[in-house]
Amino acid sequence: MKILTLIISLLLSTNLFGQSPDSLDIDNNNYLNRQEIDFLNASLKSSRDTFDFTNKKIAFVTGSSGGKIISKQDYFLTCVKPWTDEGLTPQVFFVRLTNDERQKSGGYDALVLSWVKIFTDKQKKNIIKQLREIK
């Protein structure tokens, strides 16, 4: 019985991180669906502290200097799926916004960055300004 419980637990935890990439990028809603939440929570487990992506408004950023905002669908199609389809781990980082930055950005809770080499405070301010202008 203990072995069966261990095997089931192992399979469930493995499936959570290695979820089907087909369940990602369903829409362009700035709020994440359950599969996207699970993917980001698992991928960023070591860096997100107590932050949970559930019910959070997220902006997706890419480009070598972190200057390009992309849609959620484009993010998962171009920055995540090509790597997960090959069994590899995509480069994913996040920046939690302060209350002041959240207000200035139009209500975004965090930025999820992929394939960004350098992300400065100046670039962060530019992204927040761009987000404010997006309706």
PDB file of C-alpha atoms in Angstrom, residues 61-67 91 93 113-120:
ATOM      1  CA  VAL A  61       8.282  40.369 -21.899  1.00  0.00           C
ATOM      2  CA  THR A  62      11.030  39.173 -24.225  1.00  0.00           C
ATOM      3  CA  GLY A  63      13.899  40.573 -26.296  1.00  0.00           C
ATOM      4  CA  SER A  64      17.562  40.699 -25.365  1.00  0.00           C
ATOM      5  CA  SER A  65      17.083  43.911 -23.362  1.00  0.00           C
ATOM      6  CA  GLY A  66      13.557  43.093 -22.221  1.00  0.00           C
ATOM      7  CA  GLY A  67      11.931  45.746 -24.346  1.00  0.00           C
ATOM      8  CA  GLN A  91      14.385  30.308 -19.758  1.00  0.00           C
ATOM      9  CA  PHE A  93      12.165  34.707 -14.981  1.00  0.00           C
ATOM     10  CA  LEU A 113      10.509  37.439 -18.822  1.00  0.00           C
ATOM     11  CA  SER A 114      11.993  34.963 -21.265  1.00  0.00           C
ATOM     12  CA  TRP A 115      15.220  35.142 -23.197  1.00  0.00           C
ATOM     13  CA  VAL A 116      16.067  38.536 -21.696  1.00  0.00           C
ATOM     14  CA  LYS A 117      19.810  39.086 -21.235  1.00  0.00           C
ATOM     15  CA  ILE A 118      19.713  42.379 -19.323  1.00  0.00           C
ATOM     16  CA  PHE A 119      16.696  43.907 -17.592  1.00  0.00           C
ATOM     17  CA  THR A 120      17.431  47.228 -15.943  1.00  0.00           C
TER      18      THR A 120
END
